[in-house]
mmCIF file of C-alpha atoms in Angstrom:
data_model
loop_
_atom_site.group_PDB
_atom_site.id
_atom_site.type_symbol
_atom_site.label_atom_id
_atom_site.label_comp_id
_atom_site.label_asym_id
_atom_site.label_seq_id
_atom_site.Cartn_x
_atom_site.Cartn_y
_atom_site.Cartn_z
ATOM 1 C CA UNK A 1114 114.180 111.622 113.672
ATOM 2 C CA UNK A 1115 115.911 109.829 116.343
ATOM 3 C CA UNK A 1116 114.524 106.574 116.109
ATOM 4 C CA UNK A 1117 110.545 107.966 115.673
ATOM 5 C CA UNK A 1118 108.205 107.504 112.980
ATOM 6 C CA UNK A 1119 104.611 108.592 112.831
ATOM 7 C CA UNK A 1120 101.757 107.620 110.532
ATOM 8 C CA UNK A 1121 98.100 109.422 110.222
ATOM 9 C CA UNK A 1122 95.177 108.897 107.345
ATOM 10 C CA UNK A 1123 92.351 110.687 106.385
ATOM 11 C CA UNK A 1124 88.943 108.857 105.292
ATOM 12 C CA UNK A 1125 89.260 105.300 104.232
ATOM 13 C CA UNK A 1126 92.743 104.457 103.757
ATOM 14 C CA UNK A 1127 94.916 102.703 105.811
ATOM 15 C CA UNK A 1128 98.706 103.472 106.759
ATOM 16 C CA UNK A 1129 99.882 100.437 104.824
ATOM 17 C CA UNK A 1130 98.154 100.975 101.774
ATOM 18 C CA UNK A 1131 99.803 100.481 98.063
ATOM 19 C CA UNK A 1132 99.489 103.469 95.522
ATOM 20 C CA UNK A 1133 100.637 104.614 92.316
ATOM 21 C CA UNK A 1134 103.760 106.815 92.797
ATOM 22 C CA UNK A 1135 103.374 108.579 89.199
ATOM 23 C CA UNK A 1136 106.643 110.615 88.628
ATOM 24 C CA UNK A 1137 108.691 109.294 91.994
ATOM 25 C CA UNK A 1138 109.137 106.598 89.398
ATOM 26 C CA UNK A 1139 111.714 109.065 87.726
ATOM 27 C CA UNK A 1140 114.107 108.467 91.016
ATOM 28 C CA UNK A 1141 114.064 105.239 91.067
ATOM 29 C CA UNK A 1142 115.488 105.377 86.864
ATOM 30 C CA UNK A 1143 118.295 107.705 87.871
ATOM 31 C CA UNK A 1144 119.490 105.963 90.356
ATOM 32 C CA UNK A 1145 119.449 102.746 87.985
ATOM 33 C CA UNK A 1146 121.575 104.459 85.163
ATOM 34 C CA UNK A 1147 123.771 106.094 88.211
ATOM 35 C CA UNK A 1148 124.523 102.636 89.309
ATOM 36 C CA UNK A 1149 125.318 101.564 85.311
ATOM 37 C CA UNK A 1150 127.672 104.490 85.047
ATOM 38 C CA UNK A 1151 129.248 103.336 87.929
ATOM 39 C CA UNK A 1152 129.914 99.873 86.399
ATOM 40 C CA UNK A 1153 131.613 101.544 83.300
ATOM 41 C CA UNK A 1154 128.520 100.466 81.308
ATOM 42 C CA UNK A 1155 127.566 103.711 80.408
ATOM 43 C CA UNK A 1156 128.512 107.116 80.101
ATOM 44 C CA UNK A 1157 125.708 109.916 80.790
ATOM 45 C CA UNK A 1158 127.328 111.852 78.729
ATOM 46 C CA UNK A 1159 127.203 109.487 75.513
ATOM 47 C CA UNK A 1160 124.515 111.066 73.336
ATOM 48 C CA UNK A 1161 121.111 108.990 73.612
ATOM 49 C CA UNK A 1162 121.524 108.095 69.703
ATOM 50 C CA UNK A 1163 124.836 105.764 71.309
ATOM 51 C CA UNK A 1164 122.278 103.748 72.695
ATOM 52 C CA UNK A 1165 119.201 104.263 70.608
ATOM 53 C CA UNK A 1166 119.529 105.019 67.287
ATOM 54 C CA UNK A 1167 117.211 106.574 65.135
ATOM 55 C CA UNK A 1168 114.499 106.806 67.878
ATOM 56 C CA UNK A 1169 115.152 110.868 68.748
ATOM 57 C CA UNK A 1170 114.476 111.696 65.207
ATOM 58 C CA UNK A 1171 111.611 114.518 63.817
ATOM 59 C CA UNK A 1172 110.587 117.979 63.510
ATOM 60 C CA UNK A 1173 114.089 118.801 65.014
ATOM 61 C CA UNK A 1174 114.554 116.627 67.172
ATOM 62 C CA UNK A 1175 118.536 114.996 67.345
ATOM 63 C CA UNK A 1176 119.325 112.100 69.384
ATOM 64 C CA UNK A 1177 122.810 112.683 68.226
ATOM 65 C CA UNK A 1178 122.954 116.253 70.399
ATOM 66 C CA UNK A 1179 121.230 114.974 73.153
ATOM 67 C CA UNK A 1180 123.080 112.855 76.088
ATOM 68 C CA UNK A 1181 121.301 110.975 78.712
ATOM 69 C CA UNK A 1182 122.303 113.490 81.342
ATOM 70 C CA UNK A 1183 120.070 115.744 79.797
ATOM 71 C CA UNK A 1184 117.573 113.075 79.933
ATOM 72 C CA UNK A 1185 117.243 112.885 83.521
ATOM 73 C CA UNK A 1186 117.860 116.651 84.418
ATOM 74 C CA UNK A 1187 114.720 117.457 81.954
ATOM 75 C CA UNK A 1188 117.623 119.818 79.411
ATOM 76 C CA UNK A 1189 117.382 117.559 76.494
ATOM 77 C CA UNK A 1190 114.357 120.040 75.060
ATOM 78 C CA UNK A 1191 112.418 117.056 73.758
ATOM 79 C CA UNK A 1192 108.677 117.754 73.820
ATOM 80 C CA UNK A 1193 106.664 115.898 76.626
ATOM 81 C CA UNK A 1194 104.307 113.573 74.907
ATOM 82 C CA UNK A 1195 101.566 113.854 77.810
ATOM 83 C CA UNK A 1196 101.293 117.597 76.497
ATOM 84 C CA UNK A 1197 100.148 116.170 73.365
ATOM 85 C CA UNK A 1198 96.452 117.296 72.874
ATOM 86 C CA UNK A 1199 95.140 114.112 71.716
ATOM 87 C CA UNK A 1200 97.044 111.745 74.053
ATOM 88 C CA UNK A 1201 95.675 114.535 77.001
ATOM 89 C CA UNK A 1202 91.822 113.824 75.548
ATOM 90 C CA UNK A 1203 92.448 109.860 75.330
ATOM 91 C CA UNK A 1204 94.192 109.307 78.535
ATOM 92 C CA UNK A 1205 93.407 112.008 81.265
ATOM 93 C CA UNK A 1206 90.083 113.082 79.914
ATOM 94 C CA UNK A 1207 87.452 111.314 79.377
ATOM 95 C CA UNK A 1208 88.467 109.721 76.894
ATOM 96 C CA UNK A 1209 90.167 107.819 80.013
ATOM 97 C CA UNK A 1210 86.997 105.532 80.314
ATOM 98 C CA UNK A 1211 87.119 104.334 77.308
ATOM 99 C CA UNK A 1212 91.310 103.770 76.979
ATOM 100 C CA UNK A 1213 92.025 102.943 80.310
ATOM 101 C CA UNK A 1214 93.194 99.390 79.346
ATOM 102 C CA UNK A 1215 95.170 100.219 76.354
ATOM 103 C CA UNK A 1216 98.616 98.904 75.917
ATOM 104 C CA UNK A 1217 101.040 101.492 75.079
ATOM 105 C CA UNK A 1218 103.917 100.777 73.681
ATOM 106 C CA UNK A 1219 106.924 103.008 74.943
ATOM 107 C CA UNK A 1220 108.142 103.569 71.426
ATOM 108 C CA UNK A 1221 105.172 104.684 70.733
ATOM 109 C CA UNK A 1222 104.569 107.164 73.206
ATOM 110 C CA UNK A 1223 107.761 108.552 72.090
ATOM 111 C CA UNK A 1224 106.634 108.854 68.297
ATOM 112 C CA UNK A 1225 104.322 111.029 70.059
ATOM 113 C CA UNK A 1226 106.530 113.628 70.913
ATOM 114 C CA UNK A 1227 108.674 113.460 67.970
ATOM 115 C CA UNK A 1228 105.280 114.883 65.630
ATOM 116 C CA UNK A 1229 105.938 117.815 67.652
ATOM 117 C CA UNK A 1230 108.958 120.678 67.482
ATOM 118 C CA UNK A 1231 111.606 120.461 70.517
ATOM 119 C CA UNK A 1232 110.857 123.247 73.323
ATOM 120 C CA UNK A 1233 114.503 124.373 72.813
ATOM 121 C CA UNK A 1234 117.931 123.484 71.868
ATOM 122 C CA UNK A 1235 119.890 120.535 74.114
ATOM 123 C CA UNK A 1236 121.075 121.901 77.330
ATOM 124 C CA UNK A 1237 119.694 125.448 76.757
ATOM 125 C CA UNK A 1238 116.965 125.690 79.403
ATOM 126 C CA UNK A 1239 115.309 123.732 81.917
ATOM 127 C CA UNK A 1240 111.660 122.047 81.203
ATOM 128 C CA UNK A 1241 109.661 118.929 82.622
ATOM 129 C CA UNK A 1242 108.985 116.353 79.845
ATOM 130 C CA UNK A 1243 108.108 113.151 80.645
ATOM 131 C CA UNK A 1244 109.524 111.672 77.200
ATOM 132 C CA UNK A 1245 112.939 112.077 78.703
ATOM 133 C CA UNK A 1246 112.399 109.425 81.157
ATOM 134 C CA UNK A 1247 110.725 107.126 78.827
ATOM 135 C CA UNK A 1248 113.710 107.324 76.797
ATOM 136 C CA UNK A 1249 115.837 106.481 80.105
ATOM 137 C CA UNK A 1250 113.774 103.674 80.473
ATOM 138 C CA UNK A 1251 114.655 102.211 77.001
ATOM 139 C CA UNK A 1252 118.375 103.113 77.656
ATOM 140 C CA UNK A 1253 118.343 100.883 80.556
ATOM 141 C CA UNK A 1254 116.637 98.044 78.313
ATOM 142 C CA UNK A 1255 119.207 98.631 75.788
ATOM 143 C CA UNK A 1256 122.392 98.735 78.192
ATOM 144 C CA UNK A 1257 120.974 95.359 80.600
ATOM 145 C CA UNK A 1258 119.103 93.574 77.902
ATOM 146 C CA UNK A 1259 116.143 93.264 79.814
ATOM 147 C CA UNK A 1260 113.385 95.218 80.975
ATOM 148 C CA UNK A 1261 113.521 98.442 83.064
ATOM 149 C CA UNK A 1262 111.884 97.238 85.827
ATOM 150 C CA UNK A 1263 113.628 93.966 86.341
ATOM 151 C CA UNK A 1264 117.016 96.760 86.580
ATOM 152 C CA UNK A 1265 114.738 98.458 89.374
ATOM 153 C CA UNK A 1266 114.089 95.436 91.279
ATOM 154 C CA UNK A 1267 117.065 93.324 91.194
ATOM 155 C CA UNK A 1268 119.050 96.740 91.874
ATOM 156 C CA UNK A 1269 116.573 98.649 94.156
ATOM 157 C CA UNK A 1270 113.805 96.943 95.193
ATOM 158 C CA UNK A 1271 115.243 93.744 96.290
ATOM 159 C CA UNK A 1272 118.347 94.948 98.179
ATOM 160 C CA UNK A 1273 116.287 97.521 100.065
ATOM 161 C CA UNK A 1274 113.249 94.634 100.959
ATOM 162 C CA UNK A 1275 110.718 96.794 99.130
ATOM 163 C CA UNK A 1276 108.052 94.322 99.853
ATOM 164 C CA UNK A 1277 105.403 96.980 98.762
ATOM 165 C CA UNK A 1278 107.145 98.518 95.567
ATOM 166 C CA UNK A 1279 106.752 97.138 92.333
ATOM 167 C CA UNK A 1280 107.247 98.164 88.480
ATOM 168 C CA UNK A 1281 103.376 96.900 86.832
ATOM 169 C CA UNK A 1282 103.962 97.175 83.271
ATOM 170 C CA UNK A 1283 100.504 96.181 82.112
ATOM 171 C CA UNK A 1284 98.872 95.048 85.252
ATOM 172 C CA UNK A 1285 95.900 97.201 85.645
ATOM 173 C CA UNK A 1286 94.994 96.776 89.005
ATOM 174 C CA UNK A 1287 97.081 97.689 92.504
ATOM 175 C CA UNK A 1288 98.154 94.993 94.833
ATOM 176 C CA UNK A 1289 96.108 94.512 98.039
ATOM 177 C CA UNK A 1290 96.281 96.463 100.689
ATOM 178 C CA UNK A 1291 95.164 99.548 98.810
ATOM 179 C CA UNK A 1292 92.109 101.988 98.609
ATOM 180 C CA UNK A 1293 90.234 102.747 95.663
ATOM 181 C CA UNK A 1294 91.422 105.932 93.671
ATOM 182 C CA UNK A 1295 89.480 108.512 92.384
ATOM 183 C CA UNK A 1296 89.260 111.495 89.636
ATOM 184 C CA UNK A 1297 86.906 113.829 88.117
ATOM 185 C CA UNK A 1298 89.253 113.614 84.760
ATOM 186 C CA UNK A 1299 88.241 117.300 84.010
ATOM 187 C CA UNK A 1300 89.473 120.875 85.765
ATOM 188 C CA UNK A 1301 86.377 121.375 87.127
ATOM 189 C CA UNK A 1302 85.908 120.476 90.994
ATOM 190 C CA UNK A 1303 82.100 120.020 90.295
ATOM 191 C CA UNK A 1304 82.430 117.505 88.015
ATOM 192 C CA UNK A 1305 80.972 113.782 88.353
ATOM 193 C CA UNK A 1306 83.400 111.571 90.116
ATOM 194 C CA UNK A 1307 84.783 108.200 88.531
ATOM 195 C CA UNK A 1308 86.550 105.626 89.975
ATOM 196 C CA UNK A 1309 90.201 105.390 88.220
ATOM 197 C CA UNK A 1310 91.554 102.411 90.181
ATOM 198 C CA UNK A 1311 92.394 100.137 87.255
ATOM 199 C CA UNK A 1312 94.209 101.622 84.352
ATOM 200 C CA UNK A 1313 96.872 99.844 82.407
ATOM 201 C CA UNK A 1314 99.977 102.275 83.445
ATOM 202 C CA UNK A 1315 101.804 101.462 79.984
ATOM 203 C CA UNK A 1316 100.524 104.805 79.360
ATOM 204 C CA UNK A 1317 103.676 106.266 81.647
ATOM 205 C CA UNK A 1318 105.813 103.854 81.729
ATOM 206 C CA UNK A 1319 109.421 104.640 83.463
ATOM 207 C CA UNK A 1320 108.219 108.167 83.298
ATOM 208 C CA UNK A 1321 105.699 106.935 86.187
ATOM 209 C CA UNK A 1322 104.113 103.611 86.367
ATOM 210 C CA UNK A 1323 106.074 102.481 89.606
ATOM 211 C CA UNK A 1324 103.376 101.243 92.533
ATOM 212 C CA UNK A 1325 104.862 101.349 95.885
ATOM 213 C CA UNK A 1326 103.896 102.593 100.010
ATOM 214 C CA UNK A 1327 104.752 105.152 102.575
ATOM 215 C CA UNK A 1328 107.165 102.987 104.381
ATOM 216 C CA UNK A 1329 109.158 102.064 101.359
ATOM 217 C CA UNK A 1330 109.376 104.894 99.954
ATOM 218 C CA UNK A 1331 110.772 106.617 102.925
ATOM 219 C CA UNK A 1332 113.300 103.787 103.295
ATOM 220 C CA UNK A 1333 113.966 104.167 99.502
ATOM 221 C CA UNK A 1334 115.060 107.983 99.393
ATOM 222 C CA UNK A 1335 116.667 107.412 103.217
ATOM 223 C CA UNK A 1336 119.026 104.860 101.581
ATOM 224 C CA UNK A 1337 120.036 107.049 98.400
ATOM 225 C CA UNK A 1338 120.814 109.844 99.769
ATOM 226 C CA UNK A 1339 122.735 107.832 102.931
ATOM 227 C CA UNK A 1340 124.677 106.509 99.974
ATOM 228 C CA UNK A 1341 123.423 102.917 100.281
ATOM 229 C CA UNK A 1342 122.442 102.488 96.227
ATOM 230 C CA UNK A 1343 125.427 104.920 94.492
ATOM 231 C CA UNK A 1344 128.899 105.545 94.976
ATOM 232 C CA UNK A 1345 129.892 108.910 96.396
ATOM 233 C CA UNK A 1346 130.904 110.465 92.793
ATOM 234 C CA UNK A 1347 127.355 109.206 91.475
ATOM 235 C CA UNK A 1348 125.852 110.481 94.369
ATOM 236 C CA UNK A 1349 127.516 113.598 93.277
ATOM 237 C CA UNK A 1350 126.282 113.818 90.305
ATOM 238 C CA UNK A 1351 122.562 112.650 91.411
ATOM 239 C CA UNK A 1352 122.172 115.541 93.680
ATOM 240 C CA UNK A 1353 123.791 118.527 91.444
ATOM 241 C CA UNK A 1354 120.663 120.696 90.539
ATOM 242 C CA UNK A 1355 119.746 123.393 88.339
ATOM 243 C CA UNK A 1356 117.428 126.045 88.497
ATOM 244 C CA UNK A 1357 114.473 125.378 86.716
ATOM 245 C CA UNK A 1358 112.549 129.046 86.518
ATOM 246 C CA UNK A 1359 113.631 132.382 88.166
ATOM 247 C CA UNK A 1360 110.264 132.558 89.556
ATOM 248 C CA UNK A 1361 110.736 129.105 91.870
ATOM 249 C CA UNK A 1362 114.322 130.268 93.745
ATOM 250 C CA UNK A 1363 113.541 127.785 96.398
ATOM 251 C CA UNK A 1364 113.000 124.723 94.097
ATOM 252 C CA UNK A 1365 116.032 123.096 91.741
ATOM 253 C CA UNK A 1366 116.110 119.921 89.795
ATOM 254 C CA UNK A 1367 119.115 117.035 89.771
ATOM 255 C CA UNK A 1368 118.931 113.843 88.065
ATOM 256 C CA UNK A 1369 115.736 112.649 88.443
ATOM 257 C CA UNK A 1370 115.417 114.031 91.893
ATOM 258 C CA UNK A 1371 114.153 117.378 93.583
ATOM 259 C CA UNK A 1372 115.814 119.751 95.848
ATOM 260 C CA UNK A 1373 113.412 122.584 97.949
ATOM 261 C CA UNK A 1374 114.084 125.025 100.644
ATOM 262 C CA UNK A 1375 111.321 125.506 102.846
ATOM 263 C CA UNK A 1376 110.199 128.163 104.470
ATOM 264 C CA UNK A 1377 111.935 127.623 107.715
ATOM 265 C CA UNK A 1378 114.720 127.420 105.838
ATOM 266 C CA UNK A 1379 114.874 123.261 105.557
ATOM 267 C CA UNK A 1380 116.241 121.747 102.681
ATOM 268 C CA UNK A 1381 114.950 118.609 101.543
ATOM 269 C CA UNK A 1382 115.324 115.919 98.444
ATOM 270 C CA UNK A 1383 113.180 113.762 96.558
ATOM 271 C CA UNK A 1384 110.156 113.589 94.084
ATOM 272 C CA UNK A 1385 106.579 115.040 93.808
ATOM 273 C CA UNK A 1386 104.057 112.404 91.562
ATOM 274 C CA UNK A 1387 100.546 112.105 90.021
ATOM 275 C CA UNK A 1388 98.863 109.757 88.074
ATOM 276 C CA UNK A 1389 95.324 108.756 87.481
ATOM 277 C CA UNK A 1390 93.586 109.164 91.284
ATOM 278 C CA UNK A 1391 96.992 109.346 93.456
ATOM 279 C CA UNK A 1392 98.754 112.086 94.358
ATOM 280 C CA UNK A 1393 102.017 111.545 96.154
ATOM 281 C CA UNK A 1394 105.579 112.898 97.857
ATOM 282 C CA UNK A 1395 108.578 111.663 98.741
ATOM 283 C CA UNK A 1396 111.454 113.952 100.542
ATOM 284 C CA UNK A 1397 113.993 113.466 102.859
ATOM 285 C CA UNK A 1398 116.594 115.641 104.385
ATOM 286 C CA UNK A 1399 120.216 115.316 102.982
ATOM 287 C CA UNK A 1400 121.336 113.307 106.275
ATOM 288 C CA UNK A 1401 118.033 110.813 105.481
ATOM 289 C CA UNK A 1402 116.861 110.861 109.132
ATOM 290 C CA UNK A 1403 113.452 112.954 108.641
ATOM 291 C CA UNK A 1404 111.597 111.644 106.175
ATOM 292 C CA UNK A 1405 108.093 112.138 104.502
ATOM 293 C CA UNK A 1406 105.816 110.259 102.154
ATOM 294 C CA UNK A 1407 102.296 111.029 101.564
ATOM 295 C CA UNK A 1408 99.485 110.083 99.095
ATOM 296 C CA UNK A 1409 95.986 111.514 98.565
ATOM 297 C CA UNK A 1410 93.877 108.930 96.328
ATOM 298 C CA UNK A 1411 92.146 111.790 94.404
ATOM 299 C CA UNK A 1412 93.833 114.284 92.339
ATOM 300 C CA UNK A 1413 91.350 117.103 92.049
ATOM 301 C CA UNK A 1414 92.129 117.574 95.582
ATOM 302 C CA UNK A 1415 94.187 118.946 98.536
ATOM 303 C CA UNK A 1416 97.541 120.976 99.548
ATOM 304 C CA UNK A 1417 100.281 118.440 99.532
ATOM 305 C CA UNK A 1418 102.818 121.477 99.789
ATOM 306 C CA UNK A 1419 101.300 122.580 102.969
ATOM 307 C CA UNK A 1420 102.082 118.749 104.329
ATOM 308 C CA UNK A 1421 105.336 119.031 103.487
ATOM 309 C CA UNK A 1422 105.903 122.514 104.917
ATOM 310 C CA UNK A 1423 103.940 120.986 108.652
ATOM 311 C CA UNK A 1424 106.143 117.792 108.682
ATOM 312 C CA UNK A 1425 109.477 119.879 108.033
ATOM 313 C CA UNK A 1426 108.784 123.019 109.419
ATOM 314 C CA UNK A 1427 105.479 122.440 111.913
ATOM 315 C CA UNK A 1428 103.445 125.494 110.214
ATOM 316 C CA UNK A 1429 101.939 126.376 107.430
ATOM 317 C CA UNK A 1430 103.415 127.905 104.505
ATOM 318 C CA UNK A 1431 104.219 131.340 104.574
ATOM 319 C CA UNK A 1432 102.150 133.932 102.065
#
């Protein structure tokens, strides 16, 4: 806030260093098809089969009942292909040393999800999948003509200087200056400890591949909720939430973007994310002039919550 910024690290790392953002990634896709809609180029309300067809297809699945709106605010009921059991073993267990360079084709990560029942019928409840934002990611490809991440960085990442930010797409390893990231790959705290630095991040695509820093992340979320990226309708429409569970009051979802009240009563926006060895935050307030962004580079690991409650609210959660 008024003009001050602060930065503080733990162990090795260093305030400037590059991470994987994991699900933050989901923001930065919103905002992209936000923009589109704005440009009459598409509709979030055309059903996803409009733009895709065939692809939503299986076990009950419908890309004919299911619009891109309900893509982004996680309603579409499409089951989350990183709850797969097999995909879980290959990629996130230990399998992970042995696939870590794979190639995965998006397509194919859907397919994934469509050998498995939806959760529930379009727009009837609220549940995290990260299928729906692969899916987003392909609607962009099929509405620009190019690849989703050349949309983020012609329409994001360049205008806002993002000189740390970047969309990988196979690159496995994360641009210098970084820190090394690390992951037991199991539950269990006690287990052995591998280094999970390079991984070829195919495996989340626009659900969460996205590398980026501190600093531009902050300056990221400051900017869209300032109204820098959308247009004051789209803005609208970005930040109208849902409730996700009775038991989380304090926590509601928008289009590919968080809203949480605190426990001093602050309310802030933006996006939680994990991936292999990083876990990371993003969150602003609705004004965009006190902002947070933290990483931990090991995800067995640590209370990011209770940084989030001492930047916003200076104490510690309350019980």
């Amino acid at each position: 806030m008024d003009g001050r910024s602060w930065t503080g690290t733990a162990g090795e790392r260093d305030g400037d260093d590059r991470f994987r953002v994991g699900s933050i990634t989901k923001t930065f896709v919103s905002t992209v098809l936000l923009q589109l809609q704005a440009e009459g180029r598409i509709d979030l309300d055309d059903p996803v089969e409009k733009w895709l067809p065939g692809l939503i297809r299986g076990n009950g699945h419908d890309g004919r009942k299911i619009t891109v709106r309900q893509l982004l605010n996680h309603t579409s009921g499409i089951y989350g292909y990183t709850e797969d059991p097999t995909f879980q073993q290959e990629v996130f267990g230990t399998g992970f040393l042995e696939h870590r360079y794979d190639t995965w084709d998006p397509r194919d990560l859907v397919g994934i999800a469509m050998n498995h029942a939806p959760v529930f019928a379009p727009g009837t409840a609220w549940r995290y999948s990260n299928t729906n934002f692969v899916v987003a990611g392909l609607v962009i490809e099929k509405v620009t003509g190019r690849p989703y991440g050349k949309a983020i960085e012609n329409r994001i990442i360049k205008p806002l200087k993002l000189r740390a930010t970047s969309v990988p797409g196979t690159r496995v390893n994360v641009p210098q200056p970084s820190s090394r990231a690390y992951s037991t790959l199991v539950p269990e705290k006690s287990a052995p400890v591998h280094d999970v630095t390079e991984l070829n991040p195919s495996l989340a695509h626009a659900a969460g591949e996205m590398i980026s820093d501190s600093a531009d992340l902050q300056t990221f979320y400051r900017a869209l909720l300032k109204g820098r990226l959308l247009p004051k309708a789209e803005l609208r429409e970005l930040t109208t939430t849902l409730p996700v569970s009775p038991q989380y009051p304090d926590y509601r979802y928008g289009l590919g973007i968080s809203w949480q009240k605190l426990s001093c009563g602050t309310e802030i926006w933006g996006h939680g994310g994990g991936i292999h060895g990083s876990i990371s935050e993003a969150y602003t307030t609705r004004d965009g002039r006190h902002t947070l962004a933290a990483n931990a580079n090991a995800d067995w690991t640590g209370d990011t919550q209770a940084i989030i409650e001492a930047e916003f609210c200076g104490t510690e959660p309350k019980k």
